[in-house]
JSON list of C-alpha atoms in Angstrom, two decimals:
[
{"chain": "A", "resi": 210, "resn": "MET", "atom": "CA", "xyz": [-40.15, -43.24, 41.31]},
{"chain": "A", "resi": 211, "resn": "GLU", "atom": "CA", "xyz": [-37.15, -43.59, 39.22]},
{"chain": "A", "resi": 212, "resn": "GLU", "atom": "CA", "xyz": [-39.23, -43.09, 36.06]},
{"chain": "A", "resi": 213, "resn": "THR", "atom": "CA", "xyz": [-40.56, -39.80, 37.52]},
{"chain": "A", "resi": 214, "resn": "ASN", "atom": "CA", "xyz": [-37.20, -38.43, 38.25]},
{"chain": "A", "resi": 215, "resn": "LEU", "atom": "CA", "xyz": [-36.09, -39.43, 35.04]},
{"chain": "A", "resi": 216, "resn": "THR", "atom": "CA", "xyz": [-39.21, -37.57, 33.47]},
{"chain": "A", "resi": 217, "resn": "ILE", "atom": "CA", "xyz": [-38.44, -34.28, 35.30]},
{"chain": "A", "resi": 218, "resn": "ILE", "atom": "CA", "xyz": [-34.77, -34.41, 34.40]},
{"chain": "A", "resi": 219, "resn": "LEU", "atom": "CA", "xyz": [-35.51, -35.04, 30.58]},
{"chain": "A", "resi": 220, "resn": "ILE", "atom": "CA", "xyz": [-38.05, -31.95, 31.11]},
{"chain": "A", "resi": 221, "resn": "LEU", "atom": "CA", "xyz": [-35.65, -29.84, 32.66]},
{"chain": "A", "resi": 222, "resn": "LEU", "atom": "CA", "xyz": [-32.96, -30.76, 30.10]},
{"chain": "A", "resi": 223, "resn": "PHE", "atom": "CA", "xyz": [-35.63, -29.71, 27.19]},
{"chain": "A", "resi": 224, "resn": "VAL", "atom": "CA", "xyz": [-36.31, -26.30, 28.93]},
{"chain": "A", "resi": 225, "resn": "LEU", "atom": "CA", "xyz": [-32.92, -25.28, 30.12]},
{"chain": "A", "resi": 226, "resn": "ILE", "atom": "CA", "xyz": [-30.91, -26.28, 26.47]},
{"chain": "A", "resi": 227, "resn": "LEU", "atom": "CA", "xyz": [-32.97, -27.53, 23.96]},
{"chain": "A", "resi": 228, "resn": "LEU", "atom": "CA", "xyz": [-36.01, -25.40, 23.80]},
{"chain": "A", "resi": 229, "resn": "PRO", "atom": "CA", "xyz": [-33.23, -22.03, 24.01]},
{"chain": "A", "resi": 230, "resn": "VAL", "atom": "CA", "xyz": [-31.38, -23.49, 20.84]},
{"chain": "A", "resi": 231, "resn": "MET", "atom": "CA", "xyz": [-35.29, -24.29, 19.02]},
{"chain": "A", "resi": 232, "resn": "LEU", "atom": "CA", "xyz": [-36.10, -20.50, 19.81]},
{"chain": "A", "resi": 233, "resn": "ALA", "atom": "CA", "xyz": [-32.59, -19.14, 18.88]},
{"chain": "A", "resi": 234, "resn": "LYS", "atom": "CA", "xyz": [-32.92, -20.55, 15.34]},
{"chain": "A", "resi": 235, "resn": "ILE", "atom": "CA", "xyz": [-36.57, -19.56, 15.20]},
{"chain": "A", "resi": 236, "resn": "THR", "atom": "CA", "xyz": [-35.70, -16.07, 16.08]},
{"chain": "A", "resi": 237, "resn": "GLY", "atom": "CA", "xyz": [-32.11, -15.63, 14.79]},
{"chain": "A", "resi": 238, "resn": "SER", "atom": "CA", "xyz": [-30.78, -15.18, 18.16]},
{"chain": "A", "resi": 239, "resn": "ASN", "atom": "CA", "xyz": [-27.59, -16.21, 19.81]},
{"chain": "A", "resi": 240, "resn": "PRO", "atom": "CA", "xyz": [-28.37, -19.24, 22.08]},
{"chain": "A", "resi": 241, "resn": "MET", "atom": "CA", "xyz": [-25.68, -18.56, 24.14]},
{"chain": "A", "resi": 242, "resn": "GLU", "atom": "CA", "xyz": [-27.52, -15.19, 25.11]},
{"chain": "A", "resi": 243, "resn": "MET", "atom": "CA", "xyz": [-30.75, -16.93, 25.55]},
{"chain": "A", "resi": 244, "resn": "PHE", "atom": "CA", "xyz": [-28.86, -18.88, 28.48]},
{"chain": "A", "resi": 245, "resn": "PHE", "atom": "CA", "xyz": [-26.77, -16.04, 30.36]},
{"chain": "A", "resi": 246, "resn": "GLY", "atom": "CA", "xyz": [-28.69, -12.95, 28.51]},
{"chain": "A", "resi": 247, "resn": "GLY", "atom": "CA", "xyz": [-26.82, -9.53, 27.80]},
{"chain": "A", "resi": 248, "resn": "ARG", "atom": "CA", "xyz": [-23.73, -10.78, 29.34]},
{"chain": "A", "resi": 249, "resn": "VAL", "atom": "CA", "xyz": [-22.47, -12.93, 26.85]},
{"chain": "A", "resi": 250, "resn": "ARG", "atom": "CA", "xyz": [-22.17, -9.98, 24.50]},
{"chain": "A", "resi": 251, "resn": "GLY", "atom": "CA", "xyz": [-18.81, -8.75, 23.96]},
{"chain": "A", "resi": 252, "resn": "THR", "atom": "CA", "xyz": [-17.41, -12.22, 25.08]},
{"chain": "A", "resi": 253, "resn": "ALA", "atom": "CA", "xyz": [-16.01, -15.43, 23.12]},
{"chain": "A", "resi": 254, "resn": "PHE", "atom": "CA", "xyz": [-19.58, -16.65, 23.24]},
{"chain": "A", "resi": 255, "resn": "ASP", "atom": "CA", "xyz": [-21.09, -13.35, 21.27]},
{"chain": "A", "resi": 256, "resn": "LYS", "atom": "CA", "xyz": [-21.60, -14.95, 17.73]},
{"chain": "A", "resi": 257, "resn": "GLN", "atom": "CA", "xyz": [-22.47, -11.42, 16.25]},
{"chain": "A", "resi": 258, "resn": "ASN", "atom": "CA", "xyz": [-18.56, -10.26, 17.77]},
{"chain": "A", "resi": 259, "resn": "LYS", "atom": "CA", "xyz": [-17.02, -13.17, 15.92]},
{"chain": "A", "resi": 260, "resn": "GLU", "atom": "CA", "xyz": [-19.05, -12.14, 12.78]},
{"chain": "A", "resi": 261, "resn": "LYS", "atom": "CA", "xyz": [-18.07, -8.42, 13.05]},
{"chain": "A", "resi": 262, "resn": "GLU", "atom": "CA", "xyz": [-14.12, -10.12, 13.31]},
{"chain": "A", "resi": 263, "resn": "LYS", "atom": "CA", "xyz": [-14.73, -12.02, 10.30]},
{"chain": "A", "resi": 264, "resn": "LYS", "atom": "CA", "xyz": [-16.10, -9.34, 8.16]},
{"chain": "A", "resi": 265, "resn": "VAL", "atom": "CA", "xyz": [-12.82, -7.13, 9.15]},
{"chain": "A", "resi": 266, "resn": "PRO", "atom": "CA", "xyz": [-10.37, -7.92, 6.26]},
{"chain": "A", "resi": 267, "resn": "LYS", "atom": "CA", "xyz": [-6.72, -8.26, 7.33]},
{"chain": "A", "resi": 268, "resn": "VAL", "atom": "CA", "xyz": [-4.72, -5.76, 5.73]},
{"chain": "A", "resi": 269, "resn": "ARG", "atom": "CA", "xyz": [-1.04, -5.83, 5.20]},
{"chain": "A", "resi": 270, "resn": "ASN", "atom": "CA", "xyz": [1.81, -3.53, 4.09]},
{"chain": "A", "resi": 271, "resn": "GLY", "atom": "CA", "xyz": [3.96, -4.16, 0.90]},
{"chain": "A", "resi": 272, "resn": "SER", "atom": "CA", "xyz": [6.27, -7.26, 0.86]},
{"chain": "A", "resi": 273, "resn": "ARG", "atom": "CA", "xyz": [9.94, -7.43, -0.76]},
{"chain": "A", "resi": 274, "resn": "GLN", "atom": "CA", "xyz": [8.39, -9.30, -3.56]},
{"chain": "A", "resi": 275, "resn": "ASP", "atom": "CA", "xyz": [5.95, -6.78, -4.40]},
{"chain": "A", "resi": 276, "resn": "LEU", "atom": "CA", "xyz": [8.97, -4.23, -4.79]},
{"chain": "A", "resi": 277, "resn": "ILE", "atom": "CA", "xyz": [10.89, -6.75, -6.71]},
{"chain": "A", "resi": 278, "resn": "GLN", "atom": "CA", "xyz": [7.96, -7.05, -9.03]},
{"chain": "A", "resi": 279, "resn": "PHE", "atom": "CA", "xyz": [7.92, -3.44, -10.06]},
{"chain": "A", "resi": 280, "resn": "LEU", "atom": "CA", "xyz": [11.72, -3.46, -10.36]},
{"chain": "A", "resi": 281, "resn": "SER", "atom": "CA", "xyz": [11.57, -6.47, -12.80]},
{"chain": "A", "resi": 282, "resn": "LEU", "atom": "CA", "xyz": [8.80, -4.56, -14.97]},
{"chain": "A", "resi": 283, "resn": "LEU", "atom": "CA", "xyz": [10.91, -1.36, -14.98]},
{"chain": "A", "resi": 284, "resn": "THR", "atom": "CA", "xyz": [14.18, -3.29, -16.02]},
{"chain": "A", "resi": 285, "resn": "THR", "atom": "CA", "xyz": [12.51, -4.91, -18.73]},
{"chain": "A", "resi": 286, "resn": "PHE", "atom": "CA", "xyz": [11.04, -1.51, -20.02]},
{"chain": "A", "resi": 287, "resn": "ALA", "atom": "CA", "xyz": [14.29, 0.29, -19.74]},
{"chain": "A", "resi": 288, "resn": "ARG", "atom": "CA", "xyz": [16.17, -2.92, -21.79]},
{"chain": "A", "resi": 289, "resn": "LYS", "atom": "CA", "xyz": [13.54, -2.52, -24.71]},
{"chain": "A", "resi": 290, "resn": "ARG", "atom": "CA", "xyz": [14.16, 0.94, -25.07]},
{"chain": "A", "resi": 291, "resn": "ARG", "atom": "CA", "xyz": [18.00, 0.91, -23.98]},
{"chain": "A", "resi": 292, "resn": "PHE", "atom": "CA", "xyz": [17.25, 3.56, -21.42]},
{"chain": "A", "resi": 293, "resn": "PRO", "atom": "CA", "xyz": [20.05, 3.29, -18.57]},
{"chain": "A", "resi": 294, "resn": "LEU", "atom": "CA", "xyz": [18.51, 2.09, -15.32]},
{"chain": "A", "resi": 295, "resn": "MET", "atom": "CA", "xyz": [20.39, 2.63, -11.68]},
{"chain": "A", "resi": 296, "resn": "LEU", "atom": "CA", "xyz": [19.25, 0.32, -9.19]},
{"chain": "A", "resi": 297, "resn": "PRO", "atom": "CA", "xyz": [18.97, 1.32, -6.53]},
{"chain": "A", "resi": 298, "resn": "GLY", "atom": "CA", "xyz": [18.73, 5.12, -7.25]},
{"chain": "A", "resi": 299, "resn": "THR", "atom": "CA", "xyz": [20.86, 6.16, -4.27]},
{"chain": "A", "resi": 300, "resn": "VAL", "atom": "CA", "xyz": [22.79, 9.68, -5.04]},
{"chain": "A", "resi": 301, "resn": "ALA", "atom": "CA", "xyz": [24.29, 12.03, -2.70]},
{"chain": "A", "resi": 302, "resn": "TYR", "atom": "CA", "xyz": [25.34, 15.43, -2.69]},
{"chain": "A", "resi": 303, "resn": "GLU", "atom": "CA", "xyz": [26.93, 17.91, -0.22]},
{"chain": "A", "resi": 304, "resn": "GLY", "atom": "CA", "xyz": [25.86, 15.77, 2.95]},
{"chain": "A", "resi": 305, "resn": "GLU", "atom": "CA", "xyz": [22.28, 14.61, 1.45]},
{"chain": "A", "resi": 306, "resn": "THR", "atom": "CA", "xyz": [20.89, 11.55, 0.26]},
{"chain": "A", "resi": 307, "resn": "ALA", "atom": "CA", "xyz": [18.14, 10.55, -2.26]},
{"chain": "A", "resi": 308, "resn": "THR", "atom": "CA", "xyz": [17.07, 7.36, -1.43]},
{"chain": "A", "resi": 309, "resn": "LEU", "atom": "CA", "xyz": [15.34, 6.21, -4.63]},
{"chain": "A", "resi": 310, "resn": "SER", "atom": "CA", "xyz": [14.53, 3.02, -5.70]},
{"chain": "A", "resi": 311, "resn": "ALA", "atom": "CA", "xyz": [15.77, 3.45, -9.19]},
{"chain": "A", "resi": 312, "resn": "ILE", "atom": "CA", "xyz": [16.67, 6.38, -11.31]},
{"chain": "A", "resi": 313, "resn": "MET", "atom": "CA", "xyz": [15.60, 6.01, -15.22]},
{"chain": "A", "resi": 314, "resn": "VAL", "atom": "CA", "xyz": [17.40, 8.20, -17.71]},
{"chain": "A", "resi": 315, "resn": "THR", "atom": "CA", "xyz": [15.45, 8.90, -21.32]},
{"chain": "A", "resi": 316, "resn": "ARG", "atom": "CA", "xyz": [16.22, 11.21, -24.18]},
{"chain": "A", "resi": 317, "resn": "ALA", "atom": "CA", "xyz": [13.41, 13.63, -22.72]},
{"chain": "A", "resi": 318, "resn": "MET", "atom": "CA", "xyz": [14.39, 13.53, -18.92]},
{"chain": "A", "resi": 319, "resn": "VAL", "atom": "CA", "xyz": [15.63, 11.76, -15.49]},
{"chain": "A", "resi": 320, "resn": "ILE", "atom": "CA", "xyz": [13.09, 10.06, -14.12]},
{"chain": "A", "resi": 321, "resn": "GLY", "atom": "CA", "xyz": [13.16, 8.72, -10.28]},
{"chain": "A", "resi": 322, "resn": "PHE", "atom": "CA", "xyz": [11.16, 6.39, -8.67]},
{"chain": "A", "resi": 323, "resn": "ASN", "atom": "CA", "xyz": [10.15, 6.40, -4.99]},
{"chain": "A", "resi": 324, "resn": "CYS", "atom": "CA", "xyz": [8.58, 3.02, -3.85]},
{"chain": "A", "resi": 325, "resn": "PHE", "atom": "CA", "xyz": [6.33, 2.74, -0.88]},
{"chain": "A", "resi": 326, "resn": "GLY", "atom": "CA", "xyz": [4.53, -0.47, 0.43]},
{"chain": "A", "resi": 327, "resn": "TYR", "atom": "CA", "xyz": [1.64, 0.86, 2.13]},
{"chain": "A", "resi": 328, "resn": "GLY", "atom": "CA", "xyz": [-1.68, -1.21, 1.80]},
{"chain": "A", "resi": 329, "resn": "GLY", "atom": "CA", "xyz": [-5.37, -0.72, 2.61]},
{"chain": "A", "resi": 330, "resn": "THR", "atom": "CA", "xyz": [-6.73, 2.65, 1.65]},
{"chain": "A", "resi": 331, "resn": "VAL", "atom": "CA", "xyz": [-4.01, 5.80, 1.30]},
{"chain": "A", "resi": 332, "resn": "THR", "atom": "CA", "xyz": [-5.73, 9.08, 1.11]},
{"chain": "A", "resi": 333, "resn": "ALA", "atom": "CA", "xyz": [-3.29, 12.14, 0.13]},
{"chain": "A", "resi": 334, "resn": "GLY", "atom": "CA", "xyz": [-3.19, 15.28, 2.40]},
{"chain": "A", "resi": 335, "resn": "ASP", "atom": "CA", "xyz": [-3.34, 18.70, 0.94]},
{"chain": "A", "resi": 336, "resn": "ASN", "atom": "CA", "xyz": [-0.17, 20.49, -0.08]},
{"chain": "A", "resi": 337, "resn": "ASP", "atom": "CA", "xyz": [2.62, 19.03, 2.66]},
{"chain": "A", "resi": 338, "resn": "GLU", "atom": "CA", "xyz": [0.36, 17.89, 5.21]},
{"chain": "A", "resi": 339, "resn": "ASP", "atom": "CA", "xyz": [0.72, 14.04, 6.33]},
{"chain": "A", "resi": 340, "resn": "TRP", "atom": "CA", "xyz": [-1.20, 11.27, 4.55]},
{"chain": "A", "resi": 341, "resn": "VAL", "atom": "CA", "xyz": [-3.74, 8.94, 6.15]},
{"chain": "A", "resi": 342, "resn": "GLN", "atom": "CA", "xyz": [-3.35, 4.86, 5.94]},
{"chain": "A", "resi": 343, "resn": "LEU", "atom": "CA", "xyz": [-6.62, 3.00, 6.71]},
{"chain": "A", "resi": 344, "resn": "ARG", "atom": "CA", "xyz": [-5.98, -0.51, 7.49]},
{"chain": "A", "resi": 345, "resn": "GLY", "atom": "CA", "xyz": [-9.33, -2.33, 8.43]},
{"chain": "A", "resi": 346, "resn": "GLU", "atom": "CA", "xyz": [-10.51, -0.28, 11.37]},
{"chain": "A", "resi": 347, "resn": "GLU", "atom": "CA", "xyz": [-7.08, 1.31, 12.00]},
{"chain": "A", "resi": 348, "resn": "LYS", "atom": "CA", "xyz": [-6.09, 4.71, 10.86]},
{"chain": "A", "resi": 349, "resn": "VAL", "atom": "CA", "xyz": [-2.42, 5.33, 10.63]},
{"chain": "A", "resi": 350, "resn": "THR", "atom": "CA", "xyz": [-0.64, 8.81, 9.87]},
{"chain": "A", "resi": 351, "resn": "VAL", "atom": "CA", "xyz": [2.03, 8.65, 7.33]},
{"chain": "A", "resi": 352, "resn": "GLU", "atom": "CA", "xyz": [5.01, 10.99, 6.32]},
{"chain": "A", "resi": 353, "resn": "SER", "atom": "CA", "xyz": [3.73, 12.73, 3.44]},
{"chain": "A", "resi": 354, "resn": "PRO", "atom": "CA", "xyz": [4.97, 11.19, 0.07]},
{"chain": "A", "resi": 355, "resn": "THR", "atom": "CA", "xyz": [4.65, 14.73, -1.44]},
{"chain": "A", "resi": 356, "resn": "VAL", "atom": "CA", "xyz": [7.21, 15.96, 0.57]},
{"chain": "A", "resi": 357, "resn": "LYS", "atom": "CA", "xyz": [9.52, 13.13, 0.26]},
{"chain": "A", "resi": 358, "resn": "ASN", "atom": "CA", "xyz": [9.24, 13.01, -3.49]},
{"chain": "A", "resi": 359, "resn": "ALA", "atom": "CA", "xyz": [10.35, 17.00, -3.80]},
{"chain": "A", "resi": 360, "resn": "LYS", "atom": "CA", "xyz": [13.35, 16.25, -1.31]},
{"chain": "A", "resi": 361, "resn": "GLN", "atom": "CA", "xyz": [14.52, 13.52, -3.77]},
{"chain": "A", "resi": 362, "resn": "LYS", "atom": "CA", "xyz": [13.83, 15.42, -6.84]},
{"chain": "A", "resi": 363, "resn": "GLU", "atom": "CA", "xyz": [15.83, 18.57, -5.46]},
{"chain": "A", "resi": 364, "resn": "LEU", "atom": "CA", "xyz": [18.63, 16.49, -4.52]},
{"chain": "A", "resi": 365, "resn": "VAL", "atom": "CA", "xyz": [18.86, 15.32, -8.28]},
{"chain": "A", "resi": 366, "resn": "GLU", "atom": "CA", "xyz": [18.47, 18.69, -9.69]},
{"chain": "A", "resi": 367, "resn": "LYS", "atom": "CA", "xyz": [21.08, 19.95, -7.74]},
{"chain": "A", "resi": 368, "resn": "ILE", "atom": "CA", "xyz": [23.61, 16.87, -8.88]},
{"chain": "A", "resi": 369, "resn": "LEU", "atom": "CA", "xyz": [22.67, 18.04, -12.46]},
{"chain": "A", "resi": 370, "resn": "ALA", "atom": "CA", "xyz": [23.18, 21.32, -11.61]},
{"chain": "A", "resi": 371, "resn": "ALA", "atom": "CA", "xyz": [26.67, 20.69, -10.36]},
{"chain": "A", "resi": 372, "resn": "GLU", "atom": "CA", "xyz": [27.69, 19.04, -13.57]},
{"chain": "A", "resi": 373, "resn": "GLY", "atom": "CA", "xyz": [26.37, 22.02, -15.61]},
{"chain": "A", "resi": 374, "resn": "ARG", "atom": "CA", "xyz": [23.26, 20.00, -16.80]},
{"chain": "A", "resi": 375, "resn": "LYS", "atom": "CA", "xyz": [20.38, 22.17, -15.33]},
{"chain": "A", "resi": 376, "resn": "ASP", "atom": "CA", "xyz": [18.72, 21.69, -18.91]},
{"chain": "A", "resi": 377, "resn": "ILE", "atom": "CA", "xyz": [17.92, 18.42, -17.88]},
{"chain": "A", "resi": 378, "resn": "PRO", "atom": "CA", "xyz": [14.26, 18.00, -16.43]},
{"chain": "A", "resi": 379, "resn": "VAL", "atom": "CA", "xyz": [13.74, 15.69, -13.60]},
{"chain": "A", "resi": 380, "resn": "GLU", "atom": "CA", "xyz": [10.80, 14.03, -12.56]},
{"chain": "A", "resi": 381, "resn": "ILE", "atom": "CA", "xyz": [9.68, 11.85, -9.65]},
{"chain": "A", "resi": 382, "resn": "PHE", "atom": "CA", "xyz": [7.16, 9.22, -9.47]},
{"chain": "A", "resi": 383, "resn": "GLY", "atom": "CA", "xyz": [5.65, 7.74, -6.32]},
{"chain": "A", "resi": 384, "resn": "VAL", "atom": "CA", "xyz": [5.48, 3.82, -6.95]},
{"chain": "A", "resi": 385, "resn": "PHE", "atom": "CA", "xyz": [2.71, 1.99, -4.32]},
{"chain": "A", "resi": 386, "resn": "THR", "atom": "CA", "xyz": [4.03, -1.51, -4.91]},
{"chain": "A", "resi": 387, "resn": "ASN", "atom": "CA", "xyz": [1.28, -3.58, -2.65]},
{"chain": "A", "resi": 388, "resn": "PRO", "atom": "CA", "xyz": [-1.24, -4.90, -5.47]},
{"chain": "A", "resi": 389, "resn": "ASP", "atom": "CA", "xyz": [-3.92, -4.48, -2.70]},
{"chain": "A", "resi": 390, "resn": "VAL", "atom": "CA", "xyz": [-3.54, -0.56, -1.83]},
{"chain": "A", "resi": 391, "resn": "THR", "atom": "CA", "xyz": [-6.36, 1.62, -2.90]},
{"chain": "A", "resi": 392, "resn": "LEU", "atom": "CA", "xyz": [-4.91, 5.67, -3.78]},
{"chain": "A", "resi": 393, "resn": "ILE", "atom": "CA", "xyz": [-7.10, 8.75, -2.84]},
{"chain": "A", "resi": 394, "resn": "ARG", "atom": "CA", "xyz": [-6.26, 11.85, -4.29]},
{"chain": "A", "resi": 395, "resn": "ALA", "atom": "CA", "xyz": [-2.71, 10.67, -4.92]},
{"chain": "A", "resi": 396, "resn": "GLY", "atom": "CA", "xyz": [-2.45, 11.50, -8.59]},
{"chain": "A", "resi": 397, "resn": "LYS", "atom": "CA", "xyz": [-2.11, 15.19, -7.99]},
{"chain": "A", "resi": 398, "resn": "ALA", "atom": "CA", "xyz": [1.43, 14.33, -5.85]},
{"chain": "A", "resi": 399, "resn": "ASN", "atom": "CA", "xyz": [2.24, 11.95, -9.20]},
{"chain": "A", "resi": 400, "resn": "CYS", "atom": "CA", "xyz": [1.78, 9.15, -6.96]},
{"chain": "A", "resi": 401, "resn": "PHE", "atom": "CA", "xyz": [0.25, 6.16, -8.65]},
{"chain": "A", "resi": 402, "resn": "VAL", "atom": "CA", "xyz": [0.22, 2.25, -8.07]},
{"chain": "A", "resi": 403, "resn": "THR", "atom": "CA", "xyz": [2.46, -0.03, -10.22]},
{"chain": "A", "resi": 404, "resn": "GLU", "atom": "CA", "xyz": [0.07, -0.54, -13.31]},
{"chain": "A", "resi": 405, "resn": "ARG", "atom": "CA", "xyz": [-0.26, 2.91, -13.43]},
{"chain": "A", "resi": 406, "resn": "VAL", "atom": "CA", "xyz": [3.34, 4.15, -13.49]},
{"chain": "A", "resi": 407, "resn": "MET", "atom": "CA", "xyz": [3.93, 1.77, -16.17]},
{"chain": "A", "resi": 408, "resn": "GLU", "atom": "CA", "xyz": [1.10, 3.01, -18.23]},
{"chain": "A", "resi": 409, "resn": "MET", "atom": "CA", "xyz": [2.54, 6.57, -17.78]},
{"chain": "A", "resi": 410, "resn": "LEU", "atom": "CA", "xyz": [5.96, 5.64, -18.91]},
{"chain": "A", "resi": 411, "resn": "GLY", "atom": "CA", "xyz": [4.73, 4.58, -22.45]},
{"chain": "A", "resi": 412, "resn": "LYS", "atom": "CA", "xyz": [3.47, 8.22, -22.91]},
{"chain": "A", "resi": 413, "resn": "GLU", "atom": "CA", "xyz": [4.94, 10.82, -25.58]},
{"chain": "A", "resi": 414, "resn": "LYS", "atom": "CA", "xyz": [6.16, 12.79, -22.40]},
{"chain": "A", "resi": 415, "resn": "TYR", "atom": "CA", "xyz": [8.71, 10.09, -21.57]},
{"chain": "A", "resi": 416, "resn": "LEU", "atom": "CA", "xyz": [9.70, 8.48, -24.97]},
{"chain": "A", "resi": 417, "resn": "ALA", "atom": "CA", "xyz": [10.01, 11.91, -26.76]},
{"chain": "A", "resi": 418, "resn": "ASP", "atom": "CA", "xyz": [13.57, 12.63, -28.13]},
{"chain": "A", "resi": 419, "resn": "LYS", "atom": "CA", "xyz": [15.12, 16.08, -26.93]},
{"chain": "A", "resi": 420, "resn": "GLY", "atom": "CA", "xyz": [18.29, 15.32, -27.48]},
{"chain": "A", "resi": 421, "resn": "TYR", "atom": "CA", "xyz": [19.77, 14.22, -24.60]},
{"chain": "A", "resi": 422, "resn": "VAL", "atom": "CA", "xyz": [22.55, 11.18, -24.52]},
{"chain": "A", "resi": 423, "resn": "PRO", "atom": "CA", "xyz": [20.86, 8.92, -21.77]},
{"chain": "A", "resi": 424, "resn": "ALA", "atom": "CA", "xyz": [24.38, 6.88, -21.40]},
{"chain": "A", "resi": 425, "resn": "GLU", "atom": "CA", "xyz": [26.15, 9.98, -20.87]},
{"chain": "A", "resi": 426, "resn": "VAL", "atom": "CA", "xyz": [23.69, 11.79, -18.11]},
{"chain": "A", "resi": 427, "resn": "ASP", "atom": "CA", "xyz": [23.89, 8.16, -16.62]},
{"chain": "A", "resi": 428, "resn": "LYS", "atom": "CA", "xyz": [27.41, 8.30, -16.31]},
{"chain": "A", "resi": 429, "resn": "LEU", "atom": "CA", "xyz": [27.32, 11.44, -14.89]},
{"chain": "A", "resi": 430, "resn": "LEU", "atom": "CA", "xyz": [24.95, 10.69, -12.07]},
{"chain": "A", "resi": 431, "resn": "ALA", "atom": "CA", "xyz": [26.98, 7.60, -11.22]},
{"chain": "A", "resi": 432, "resn": "GLY", "atom": "CA", "xyz": [29.62, 9.47, -9.78]},
{"chain": "A", "resi": 433, "resn": "TYR", "atom": "CA", "xyz": [27.03, 10.49, -6.98]},
{"chain": "A", "resi": 434, "resn": "LYS", "atom": "CA", "xyz": [26.13, 7.10, -6.53]},
{"chain": "A", "resi": 435, "resn": "THR", "atom": "CA", "xyz": [26.53, 5.69, -2.66]}
]
């Protein structure tokens, strides 16, 4: 009698546990779903749900270290060419403040660097529209770097004009320091990743000698530093 009961128990275990597992391996299904049907979907037992979570990459925004890395490269670039570099490039005029990460003075112009730490995929908006940041499956709207850069440029130009140096051109770079960021249509707003900015600074446009004395212009701007 006991042997019969044991046999029945083993058969039941095979039917309830081993058989569904074997079938799941053959069909590629979730064993838990074969036990409980569709009720397992969306729960912790859902194999597909776990796989989906694994496929979605975690996206971080930039760190202080990313910013330091860029400023280190910029400092080396400026030192080699004896270009004054203001760190940070925070200058104020008539109640307005330009919060640039750095301002570099060359013999061709004054260059400001406005740094952003956004990660993921960042798409530029049209004209003054907000930009869109995609972090995994999360979509975030961010204030347009185009607008921010324009405001910073306008203020630096006002300072130069107040000192009688309207002749000196000003250009602002938007620098995305996060190494994991992907930019879409950002070049039209003069926004680039760190490597691209450093590459562009080596162009004749920025290295040309137009007669400006970097040290004198830097001293002028320093009077407005906050």
